[in-house]
Amino acid sequence: MAAHLSYGRVNLNILREAARKELREFLDKCAGSKAIVWDEYLTGPFGLIAQYSLLKEHEVEKMFTLKGGRVPPADVKNIIFFVRPRLELMDIIAENVMSEDKLQPPREFHILFVPRRSLLCEQRLKEQGVLNSFTNIDEYILDLIPYDGDLLSMESESAFRECYLENDQTSLYHTAKGLMTLQALYGTIPQIFGKGECARHVANMMLRMKREFAGSQNQILPVFDTLLLLDRNVDLLTPLATQLTYEGLIDEIYGITNGYVKLPPEKFAQKKPGEGGKDLPTEPKKLQLNSAEELYAEIRDKNFNAVGAALSKKAKIISAAFEERHNAKTVGEIKQFVSQLPHMQAARNSLANHTSIAELIKDITSEFSSFSLLSLSHFLNYFCQVLPFSSRVTSEVFFDNLTVEQEFMTGVDTDKVNTYIEDCISRKDPLIKILRLVCMQSVCNNGLKQKVLDHYKREILQTYGYEHILTLNNLEKVGLLKPQTTTRNNYPTIRKTLKLWMEDANEQNPNDISYVYSGYAPLSVRLTQLLARPGWRSIEEVLKMLPGPHFEERQQLPTGLHKKRQQGENRTTLVFFLGGVTYAEIAALRFLSQMEDGGTEYVIATTKLINGTSWIKSLMDRPEAQIS
Amino acid sequence: MGYYCSFAALTCVYLQRHLLLTYLSLSLSLSLSLSLSLSLSLSLQWKSGVVKQLGWTVCDDLLCIQEDGTVLIYDLFGNFKRHFSMGNEVGQSQVVEAKVFHSPYGTGVAIVTGASRFTLATNIDDLKLRRLPEVPGLQGAPTCWAVLTQDRQSKVLVATGADLFILDYTSPPGLSPQATSIVHMCVSFSYKYLALFTDSGHLWMGTANLKEKLSEVETKVRNPPKQMAWCRRPKSQQPSVVIMWDGHILVAGECKNTISYHLEGVSILVPELDGVRIINGTHHELLQEVPASCEEIFKIASMAPGALLLEAHKEYEKESQKADEYLREIKEQNLLGEAVKQCVEAAGHELEAETQKTLLRAASFGKCFLSNFPPEPFVSMCRDLRVLNAVRDYTVGIPLTHTQFKQMTVQVLIDRLVYRKLYPLAIEICRYLKTPEYQGVSRVLKHWACCKVQQKEEADEVIARAISLKLGEAAGISYSEIATKAYECGRTELAIKLLEFEPRSGEQVPLLLKMKRSQLALSKAIESGDTDLVYTVVTYLKNEMNRGDFFMTLRNQPVALSLYRQFCKHQEQDTLKDLFNQDDDHQELGNFYVKASYKEKAQIGHLQSAVDEYNKAKNEFAAKATEEEMRLLRFQKKLEEEKGESLVGFSLHDTIRTLLAVGLHKHAEQLYKDFRVPDKRYWWLKLTALAEKEDWEEIEKFAKSKKSPIGYLPFVEICVKHHNKYEAKKYVSRVTPEQKVKAHLAVGDLEGAADAAIERRNDGEISTVLSRCSPSTDRALVERLNRAKATAAKK
């Protein structure tokens, strides 16, 4: 079920198993049948740890969503609340408990706090007079959730906002705790590097916790050689740019949540002969995306322009495999063929799904993407239809947008009001799109001239409403928008020194990480790459231009645990993005791991998987939405 | 049947604890006096109510269950620890009988009241009372009962007459084996087996779930026994039950034979994991099934490999050549490994040091002739026995068998020693067994320190120094626990001194708060990085201090301040405002009022306040923007009153659009001028609004009003978007040359597009047009374009 977690350089299934064990232990504490009342936010992350079947094995019979009023009737002995430690949730729980039907047989109440129990919340329950109604109050330490074979996420949506806007370091504390858990399972990480204020804070807490737990560590041979902590605000540019890898584009266009994507169903309709005009499904198609799917693992990190070729190559292989049946003559051969059928059919389904997704994306991006799916259509009975007018417009929009982004990233006219942005505002395109572009211009120009900035702000306020003054204020606070304070724009220096723009990015057979953005090499990944070779000392000057301190710490290993590296054995580095990471950055790091002479393999951890849209969204303030 | 009593050598010396308790509970003595070993004696003056039952917890605390349902807990030294009640309803009906039982969840207590109701608590440290269902038809006390632990639940098994009931928390199924009346019962140590004694003198043995019967033995004794206990061991060959009457005991097993022993004085049976202890006023004996390895070796004329090895070694000591003969005999059968294993195992079961030594020497001798024998079992057995012999010593008084020791683990043994304040021995054992420090030595030292702080006669300074000296290098010591203990003993100063040694700042906080050192607590909480802890201290400070001081404290702690702001944002809006006021944070105050203006009615008022604050913050832009907002709001309200068009809440953009949509062109124009909307945006806006209305006439007028700042392509595109190609074509000619191809294509005029592209000799545009041509219908056009492309390429 979660085998794909164990195929990576580091077996992350150990972490998942540890989490599952803890969950089972808690469930067993509440003897008898149970119903779980979910803080809705948690269901997604929990899905990565345990399916319903596990809960069912431990007598969980019903599941509800946490809301006011009474917990729905259910003939169970236990009601367990799975919640984040939030005061507003405590009030709802208190309401639930107090309105419990006294006539029914009594049900026992329990609370499981995720990821940590909170004195503040218990205090609130006490004030509400319900604290004693709970048989068990426990915590379920779920900091780092294994997301894929080389990827861990805390699935904490608001981490960036909390850290950089509200100066609330709760998620950093959880990060440090999560890293301690990781070290308990995978050994002490001997080297810690970091860049940024938050990185420094996390490293300090880790070192402190290590001191506090002195003497209680497990004696495990370290799996990770290095930990690199990176603040998101060291590289504000990358998430703003449109990701151009396959997975990145799926996320940009449809949004991937907790490893699942919901897609418009039309293209997935089963076309069977004789059922011509049967009604199309209206429910969105939900697909799980991870490396358990062989084909997906192969293509997700490719530039979208290279996906078509990969898909058609795969189609030929599968087609050839199916043709094998004609060659199967003897009973033995036929038997062998039949035994491979399920695998082949799964591969064919997977191919059909991804061809459909690729087509969906192509409709939107077609001027950018130059591949043809014609070769596939023969095999899969798909027709590369003449695009309808509307999608031609969207594809133009995509292309224009990309052109402007690339102009900014290469430093063209970043100091003037951009007419494309003006036009977009005039057409009242989605606000987030506007904000992404304006922020990008500001970042690439190291701040905008006061006049330019004020013009944009005024245009936005007049078009989208004055309430967005709060959002603009937030963007200024985190440094995404800022007035130019010095006349010197250091972005070109950073771009040149770190080679952030590569003119000749090869999308089909990449030789540099810049392929993930068709030219732009993500700054964060470039820093990671340079750390491994030749080391940060070579870029001291640039590091000083980026916000926050950079540092190096060493953690003493007990004698006997020093790793003896085999010749040619790669180092393993855990890169932790504080405040979120994009799929394109992950793709770039995977690319580095696979480089033949790279010498380093990367495991990625983050507070949340983000893209420009979800990121900007998390920073917006909508006063009207807070009325409730 | 091979049974023997092997604790004889150790008897007399101990007054084992269970024994005295029995006396006490029998006589309901008002003065308790227990002596547990020569080094330890407990005595306390009983002043409380009538004691019904005594028992020990897994942590070696004494439980006294009173008639009124109160349970008092004392430690090994007779100090009162705490008490709890088994429920209010016990009061009138009184406890008739009580039992103390142990399970993986800790120590439990079960009682039955005069009203024949059972109440059960599975773990007294985490007290949850379970009132069990009534027994159908039971009047007065039941004949006998026992506690079962099955499927993670504790149940009570009750016999009344010939019926057996399991009092489950959920449903009691009636069960009844073949008997007339059950007068006594007992459950095995593992809760897996049940033995019932009937008035007919039959002993029934079976599984505790009553599904399987092992055997039934006729004892020919009809009196109800005083006590019964299972005598088993893990992997028992012959499980059996020990039944005690006054003066003698009977051992009954699966076969029909029974063995009887004579007893002196009043005795009590204590079932254990691997046997039964029989204790009276002067003796402590252990009744066990002989372990297989011991039987093999010591059975008369045994030819088992172990026996032969022992014999061989004896001869070797005598320097006789017979040693070689025996050894050969074993080796020929390839059983030397087996022989060594048997000797090591048997040594573990033997209680006399001499026998242990003989067996281990034999094992060691045998090992010399083996090449690949793993040393681990032998070495660890030697270690275990050394520890066991040390604690079996009469001055310590913990007579454990090896099986029991393995089951309870070293950790628990260390705990037991610590409860008896035998710190040096505990530390010696930890060091000897190389227990990791934080589980071993550190833990013992912590207990020692906790005990030390209670020594009232010594000065704070002296104690603190003594503790830090001794605990200095030990890893993983929780100083905060020691400090808590000191504080509980009323030694606040000492507690603070000790807390300074605590490396975990988070741990210091709760105690510091308790001791009212709140400022220190706050900085420690911040140091720990645990924001929840910071919140906790902040909430505490808030209730503790007056508002001014509270705000001042926060001001000096920025981390705490921003967290408190977060809290206020969600919980206490007004406090948030006060906080900003206090800090003269006008920018945030401005934002605060803007937010408020969307939530409350006095919108204009709030916005005015926001403007004032923004001005104070020297944020000119925000002040102006907010003023603009107020102007828009007034305008919208006025128009709403005049025209009844609902506008409030719309942005400027949407307001103008709505005005245009309903034909209020003048008003739209006015806003455009008043708010200095850039021309380009206004044109876009007006064009879209008119197109949506499909007001083609007005669009045409608009296009002609003056030169369009956005060009004419948008006109073409918007008409096409609203499916009016006829109108669209009107504007194609006015589009700039650069956009002509696009315009022609938009209206579907391939010829025109081709002309424009060819005229401009633009390769890209020619290709775009080409891609739209279908090779079958537009053959001529395709040829023309290809020619043009070729010429363009030449250049």
PDB file of C-alpha atoms in Angstrom, chain A residues 262-459:
ATOM      1  CA  LYS A 262      -9.387  16.584  -9.059  1.00  0.00           C
ATOM      2  CA  LEU A 263      -9.778  16.883 -12.806  1.00  0.00           C
ATOM      3  CA  PRO A 264     -12.644  17.780 -15.136  1.00  0.00           C
ATOM      4  CA  PRO A 265     -14.225  14.446 -15.997  1.00  0.00           C
ATOM      5  CA  GLU A 266     -15.009  14.875 -19.709  1.00  0.00           C
ATOM      6  CA  LYS A 267     -11.724  13.549 -21.016  1.00  0.00           C
ATOM      7  CA  PHE A 268     -11.854  10.498 -18.804  1.00  0.00           C
ATOM      8  CA  ALA A 269     -15.206   9.235 -20.030  1.00  0.00           C
ATOM      9  CA  GLN A 270     -14.986   5.632 -21.117  1.00  0.00           C
ATOM     10  CA  LYS A 271     -15.630   5.636 -24.826  1.00  0.00           C
ATOM     11  CA  LYS A 272     -17.217   2.321 -25.613  1.00  0.00           C
ATOM     12  CA  PRO A 273     -18.698   1.550 -28.970  1.00  0.00           C
ATOM     13  CA  GLY A 274     -22.479   1.526 -28.963  1.00  0.00           C
ATOM     14  CA  GLU A 275     -22.861   3.944 -26.096  1.00  0.00           C
ATOM     15  CA  GLY A 276     -22.472   6.953 -28.305  1.00  0.00           C
ATOM     16  CA  GLY A 277     -24.301   9.791 -26.640  1.00  0.00           C
ATOM     17  CA  LYS A 278     -24.359   8.545 -23.097  1.00  0.00           C
ATOM     18  CA  ASP A 279     -24.256  11.329 -20.567  1.00  0.00           C
ATOM     19  CA  LEU A 280     -20.852  12.384 -19.403  1.00  0.00           C
ATOM     20  CA  PRO A 281     -19.870  12.058 -15.776  1.00  0.00           C
ATOM     21  CA  THR A 282     -20.238  15.245 -13.822  1.00  0.00           C
ATOM     22  CA  GLU A 283     -18.248  14.309 -10.729  1.00  0.00           C
ATOM     23  CA  PRO A 284     -14.653  15.473 -10.998  1.00  0.00           C
ATOM     24  CA  LYS A 285     -12.206  12.660 -11.568  1.00  0.00           C
ATOM     25  CA  LYS A 286     -10.003  12.161  -8.518  1.00  0.00           C
ATOM     26  CA  LEU A 287      -6.567  10.695  -9.057  1.00  0.00           C
ATOM     27  CA  GLN A 288      -3.782   9.910  -6.641  1.00  0.00           C
ATOM     28  CA  LEU A 289      -0.401  11.088  -7.843  1.00  0.00           C
ATOM     29  CA  ASN A 290       2.762   9.543  -6.489  1.00  0.00           C
ATOM     30  CA  SER A 291       5.706   7.426  -7.418  1.00  0.00           C
ATOM     31  CA  ALA A 292       3.748   4.225  -6.822  1.00  0.00           C
ATOM     32  CA  GLU A 293       2.587   4.740 -10.397  1.00  0.00           C
ATOM     33  CA  GLU A 294       5.520   3.798 -12.573  1.00  0.00           C
ATOM     34  CA  LEU A 295       4.661   5.994 -15.532  1.00  0.00           C
ATOM     35  CA  TYR A 296       3.941   9.007 -13.378  1.00  0.00           C
ATOM     36  CA  ALA A 297       7.245   8.658 -11.574  1.00  0.00           C
ATOM     37  CA  GLU A 298       8.899   8.652 -14.957  1.00  0.00           C
ATOM     38  CA  ILE A 299       7.267  11.739 -16.434  1.00  0.00           C
ATOM     39  CA  ARG A 300       6.245  13.984 -13.565  1.00  0.00           C
ATOM     40  CA  ASP A 301       9.531  15.832 -13.331  1.00  0.00           C
ATOM     41  CA  LYS A 302       9.963  16.310 -17.058  1.00  0.00           C
ATOM     42  CA  ASN A 303       9.441  19.650 -18.704  1.00  0.00           C
ATOM     43  CA  PHE A 304       5.933  19.537 -20.148  1.00  0.00           C
ATOM     44  CA  ASN A 305       7.379  19.859 -23.629  1.00  0.00           C
ATOM     45  CA  ALA A 306       9.128  16.528 -23.186  1.00  0.00           C
ATOM     46  CA  VAL A 307       6.099  14.699 -21.849  1.00  0.00           C
ATOM     47  CA  GLY A 308       4.507  14.030 -25.241  1.00  0.00           C
ATOM     48  CA  ALA A 309       7.540  12.177 -26.518  1.00  0.00           C
ATOM     49  CA  ALA A 310       7.770  10.155 -23.315  1.00  0.00           C
ATOM     50  CA  LEU A 311       4.103   9.224 -23.504  1.00  0.00           C
ATOM     51  CA  SER A 312       4.270   8.108 -27.099  1.00  0.00           C
ATOM     52  CA  LYS A 313       7.378   6.077 -26.407  1.00  0.00           C
ATOM     53  CA  LYS A 314       5.567   4.390 -23.561  1.00  0.00           C
ATOM     54  CA  ALA A 315       2.575   3.799 -25.799  1.00  0.00           C
ATOM     55  CA  LYS A 316       4.753   1.968 -28.292  1.00  0.00           C
ATOM     56  CA  ILE A 317       6.266  -0.212 -25.589  1.00  0.00           C
ATOM     57  CA  ILE A 318       2.886  -1.154 -24.183  1.00  0.00           C
ATOM     58  CA  SER A 319       1.470  -1.741 -27.604  1.00  0.00           C
ATOM     59  CA  ALA A 320       4.400  -4.001 -28.425  1.00  0.00           C
ATOM     60  CA  ALA A 321       3.879  -5.879 -25.193  1.00  0.00           C
ATOM     61  CA  PHE A 322       0.260  -6.523 -26.115  1.00  0.00           C
ATOM     62  CA  GLU A 323       1.330  -7.675 -29.577  1.00  0.00           C
ATOM     63  CA  GLU A 324       3.441 -10.325 -27.888  1.00  0.00           C
ATOM     64  CA  ARG A 325       0.329 -12.446 -27.609  1.00  0.00           C
ATOM     65  CA  HIS A 326       0.550 -13.332 -31.275  1.00  0.00           C
ATOM     66  CA  ASN A 327       3.981 -14.740 -30.709  1.00  0.00           C
ATOM     67  CA  ALA A 328       2.888 -16.797 -27.759  1.00  0.00           C
ATOM     68  CA  LYS A 329       2.533 -20.280 -29.207  1.00  0.00           C
ATOM     69  CA  THR A 330       3.074 -22.822 -26.491  1.00  0.00           C
ATOM     70  CA  VAL A 331       0.894 -23.170 -23.429  1.00  0.00           C
ATOM     71  CA  GLY A 332       3.820 -22.028 -21.314  1.00  0.00           C
ATOM     72  CA  GLU A 333       4.271 -18.857 -23.324  1.00  0.00           C
ATOM     73  CA  ILE A 334       0.586 -18.060 -23.194  1.00  0.00           C
ATOM     74  CA  LYS A 335       0.586 -18.622 -19.457  1.00  0.00           C
ATOM     75  CA  GLN A 336       3.491 -16.250 -19.074  1.00  0.00           C
ATOM     76  CA  PHE A 337       1.711 -13.668 -21.187  1.00  0.00           C
ATOM     77  CA  VAL A 338      -1.455 -13.969 -19.130  1.00  0.00           C
ATOM     78  CA  SER A 339       0.467 -13.598 -15.903  1.00  0.00           C
ATOM     79  CA  GLN A 340       1.765 -10.257 -17.115  1.00  0.00           C
ATOM     80  CA  LEU A 341      -1.654  -9.046 -18.152  1.00  0.00           C
ATOM     81  CA  PRO A 342      -2.679  -7.261 -14.929  1.00  0.00           C
ATOM     82  CA  HIS A 343       0.543  -5.297 -14.878  1.00  0.00           C
ATOM     83  CA  MET A 344       0.144  -4.397 -18.546  1.00  0.00           C
ATOM     84  CA  GLN A 345      -3.437  -3.369 -18.093  1.00  0.00           C
ATOM     85  CA  ALA A 346      -2.503  -1.155 -15.160  1.00  0.00           C
ATOM     86  CA  ALA A 347       0.200   0.391 -17.318  1.00  0.00           C
ATOM     87  CA  ARG A 348      -2.309   0.958 -20.110  1.00  0.00           C
ATOM     88  CA  ASN A 349      -4.812   2.625 -17.756  1.00  0.00           C
ATOM     89  CA  SER A 350      -2.094   4.786 -16.341  1.00  0.00           C
ATOM     90  CA  LEU A 351      -1.062   5.780 -19.835  1.00  0.00           C
ATOM     91  CA  ALA A 352      -4.637   6.613 -20.787  1.00  0.00           C
ATOM     92  CA  ASN A 353      -5.042   8.780 -17.691  1.00  0.00           C
ATOM     93  CA  HIS A 354      -1.882  10.716 -18.264  1.00  0.00           C
ATOM     94  CA  THR A 355      -2.580  11.181 -21.948  1.00  0.00           C
ATOM     95  CA  SER A 356      -5.892  12.741 -20.922  1.00  0.00           C
ATOM     96  CA  ILE A 357      -4.255  14.982 -18.357  1.00  0.00           C
ATOM     97  CA  ALA A 358      -1.578  16.001 -20.845  1.00  0.00           C
ATOM     98  CA  GLU A 359      -4.308  16.909 -23.315  1.00  0.00           C
ATOM     99  CA  LEU A 360      -6.119  18.986 -20.724  1.00  0.00           C
ATOM    100  CA  ILE A 361      -2.938  20.864 -19.978  1.00  0.00           C
ATOM    101  CA  LYS A 362      -2.098  21.194 -23.623  1.00  0.00           C
ATOM    102  CA  ASP A 363      -5.424  22.888 -24.279  1.00  0.00           C
ATOM    103  CA  ILE A 364      -4.383  25.572 -21.871  1.00  0.00           C
ATOM    104  CA  THR A 365      -0.724  25.865 -22.695  1.00  0.00           C
ATOM    105  CA  SER A 366      -0.604  24.859 -26.354  1.00  0.00           C
ATOM    106  CA  GLU A 367       1.385  27.786 -27.676  1.00  0.00           C
ATOM    107  CA  PHE A 368       3.989  26.945 -25.153  1.00  0.00           C
ATOM    108  CA  SER A 369       3.917  23.241 -25.608  1.00  0.00           C
ATOM    109  CA  SER A 370       4.977  22.046 -28.985  1.00  0.00           C
ATOM    110  CA  PHE A 371       4.367  18.368 -28.799  1.00  0.00           C
ATOM    111  CA  SER A 372       1.853  16.378 -30.683  1.00  0.00           C
ATOM    112  CA  LEU A 373      -0.240  13.621 -29.296  1.00  0.00           C
ATOM    113  CA  LEU A 374      -1.139  12.338 -32.734  1.00  0.00           C
ATOM    114  CA  SER A 375       1.027   9.298 -32.448  1.00  0.00           C
ATOM    115  CA  LEU A 376      -0.898   8.258 -29.395  1.00  0.00           C
ATOM    116  CA  SER A 377      -4.310   8.837 -30.757  1.00  0.00           C
ATOM    117  CA  HIS A 378      -3.973   5.871 -33.023  1.00  0.00           C
ATOM    118  CA  PHE A 379      -3.351   3.623 -30.112  1.00  0.00           C
ATOM    119  CA  LEU A 380      -5.816   5.057 -27.668  1.00  0.00           C
ATOM    120  CA  ASN A 381      -8.567   6.157 -30.012  1.00  0.00           C
ATOM    121  CA  TYR A 382      -8.072   9.741 -29.051  1.00  0.00           C
ATOM    122  CA  PHE A 383      -8.294  12.477 -31.580  1.00  0.00           C
ATOM    123  CA  CYS A 384      -6.279  15.560 -31.406  1.00  0.00           C
ATOM    124  CA  GLN A 385      -9.240  17.774 -31.938  1.00  0.00           C
ATOM    125  CA  VAL A 386      -9.066  21.164 -33.542  1.00  0.00           C
ATOM    126  CA  LEU A 387      -9.012  23.357 -30.494  1.00  0.00           C
ATOM    127  CA  PRO A 388     -12.153  25.304 -29.782  1.00  0.00           C
ATOM    128  CA  PHE A 389     -11.898  29.058 -29.755  1.00  0.00           C
ATOM    129  CA  SER A 390     -12.139  29.505 -26.027  1.00  0.00           C
ATOM    130  CA  SER A 391      -9.158  27.336 -25.289  1.00  0.00           C
ATOM    131  CA  ARG A 392      -7.183  29.155 -27.922  1.00  0.00           C
ATOM    132  CA  VAL A 393      -7.769  32.274 -25.934  1.00  0.00           C
ATOM    133  CA  THR A 394      -6.698  30.637 -22.694  1.00  0.00           C
ATOM    134  CA  SER A 395      -3.581  29.307 -24.348  1.00  0.00           C
ATOM    135  CA  GLU A 396      -2.750  32.795 -25.573  1.00  0.00           C
ATOM    136  CA  VAL A 397      -3.232  34.111 -22.068  1.00  0.00           C
ATOM    137  CA  PHE A 398      -0.891  31.441 -20.762  1.00  0.00           C
ATOM    138  CA  PHE A 399       1.705  32.287 -23.357  1.00  0.00           C
ATOM    139  CA  ASP A 400       1.535  36.053 -22.786  1.00  0.00           C
ATOM    140  CA  ASN A 401       1.768  35.545 -19.069  1.00  0.00           C
ATOM    141  CA  LEU A 402       4.808  33.322 -19.462  1.00  0.00           C
ATOM    142  CA  THR A 403       6.479  35.858 -21.749  1.00  0.00           C
ATOM    143  CA  VAL A 404       6.092  38.594 -19.164  1.00  0.00           C
ATOM    144  CA  GLU A 405       7.376  36.343 -16.389  1.00  0.00           C
ATOM    145  CA  GLN A 406      10.436  35.506 -18.424  1.00  0.00           C
ATOM    146  CA  GLU A 407      11.030  39.158 -19.210  1.00  0.00           C
ATOM    147  CA  PHE A 408      11.013  39.957 -15.520  1.00  0.00           C
ATOM    148  CA  MET A 409      13.304  37.079 -14.667  1.00  0.00           C
ATOM    149  CA  THR A 410      15.801  38.177 -17.289  1.00  0.00           C
ATOM    150  CA  GLY A 411      15.561  41.728 -16.034  1.00  0.00           C
ATOM    151  CA  VAL A 412      13.796  43.359 -18.991  1.00  0.00           C
ATOM    152  CA  ASP A 413      12.024  46.620 -18.102  1.00  0.00           C
ATOM    153  CA  THR A 414      11.428  45.670 -14.499  1.00  0.00           C
ATOM    154  CA  ASP A 415      11.582  49.277 -13.379  1.00  0.00           C
ATOM    155  CA  LYS A 416       8.584  50.539 -15.390  1.00  0.00           C
ATOM    156  CA  VAL A 417       4.863  49.992 -15.196  1.00  0.00           C
ATOM    157  CA  ASN A 418       4.215  46.901 -17.281  1.00  0.00           C
ATOM    158  CA  THR A 419       1.459  47.287 -19.880  1.00  0.00           C
ATOM    159  CA  TYR A 420       0.525  43.631 -19.817  1.00  0.00           C
ATOM    160  CA  ILE A 421      -0.178  43.834 -16.107  1.00  0.00           C
ATOM    161  CA  GLU A 422      -2.183  47.009 -16.704  1.00  0.00           C
ATOM    162  CA  ASP A 423      -4.211  45.261 -19.391  1.00  0.00           C
ATOM    163  CA  CYS A 424      -4.859  42.318 -17.128  1.00  0.00           C
ATOM    164  CA  ILE A 425      -6.122  44.634 -14.406  1.00  0.00           C
ATOM    165  CA  SER A 426      -8.299  46.415 -16.931  1.00  0.00           C
ATOM    166  CA  ARG A 427      -9.804  43.097 -17.946  1.00  0.00           C
ATOM    167  CA  LYS A 428     -10.197  42.274 -14.274  1.00  0.00           C
ATOM    168  CA  ASP A 429      -8.299  39.011 -14.547  1.00  0.00           C
ATOM    169  CA  PRO A 430      -8.110  37.006 -11.317  1.00  0.00           C
ATOM    170  CA  LEU A 431      -6.529  39.109  -8.581  1.00  0.00           C
ATOM    171  CA  ILE A 432      -4.040  36.418  -7.571  1.00  0.00           C
ATOM    172  CA  LYS A 433      -2.620  36.363 -11.074  1.00  0.00           C
ATOM    173  CA  ILE A 434      -2.089  40.120 -10.909  1.00  0.00           C
ATOM    174  CA  LEU A 435      -0.497  39.901  -7.485  1.00  0.00           C
ATOM    175  CA  ARG A 436       1.838  37.132  -8.650  1.00  0.00           C
ATOM    176  CA  LEU A 437       3.050  39.269 -11.522  1.00  0.00           C
ATOM    177  CA  VAL A 438       3.407  42.494  -9.562  1.00  0.00           C
ATOM    178  CA  CYS A 439       5.260  40.708  -6.765  1.00  0.00           C
ATOM    179  CA  MET A 440       7.505  39.057  -9.300  1.00  0.00           C
ATOM    180  CA  GLN A 441       8.362  42.383 -10.848  1.00  0.00           C
ATOM    181  CA  SER A 442       9.102  43.795  -7.422  1.00  0.00           C
ATOM    182  CA  VAL A 443      11.331  40.854  -6.465  1.00  0.00           C
ATOM    183  CA  CYS A 444      13.208  40.949  -9.774  1.00  0.00           C
ATOM    184  CA  ASN A 445      13.821  44.668  -9.371  1.00  0.00           C
ATOM    185  CA  ASN A 446      14.701  44.522  -5.683  1.00  0.00           C
ATOM    186  CA  GLY A 447      11.666  46.709  -4.998  1.00  0.00           C
ATOM    187  CA  LEU A 448       9.648  49.016  -7.216  1.00  0.00           C
ATOM    188  CA  LYS A 449       9.940  52.764  -7.566  1.00  0.00           C
ATOM    189  CA  GLN A 450       7.467  54.395  -5.215  1.00  0.00           C
ATOM    190  CA  LYS A 451       5.545  55.833  -8.187  1.00  0.00           C
ATOM    191  CA  VAL A 452       5.266  52.477  -9.935  1.00  0.00           C
ATOM    192  CA  LEU A 453       4.288  50.701  -6.763  1.00  0.00           C
ATOM    193  CA  ASP A 454       1.623  53.237  -5.889  1.00  0.00           C
ATOM    194  CA  HIS A 455       0.243  53.061  -9.408  1.00  0.00           C
ATOM    195  CA  TYR A 456      -0.159  49.301  -9.234  1.00  0.00           C
ATOM    196  CA  LYS A 457      -1.679  49.496  -5.787  1.00  0.00           C
ATOM    197  CA  ARG A 458      -4.150  52.133  -6.837  1.00  0.00           C
ATOM    198  CA  GLU A 459      -5.156  50.179  -9.919  1.00  0.00           C
TER     199      GLU A 459
END
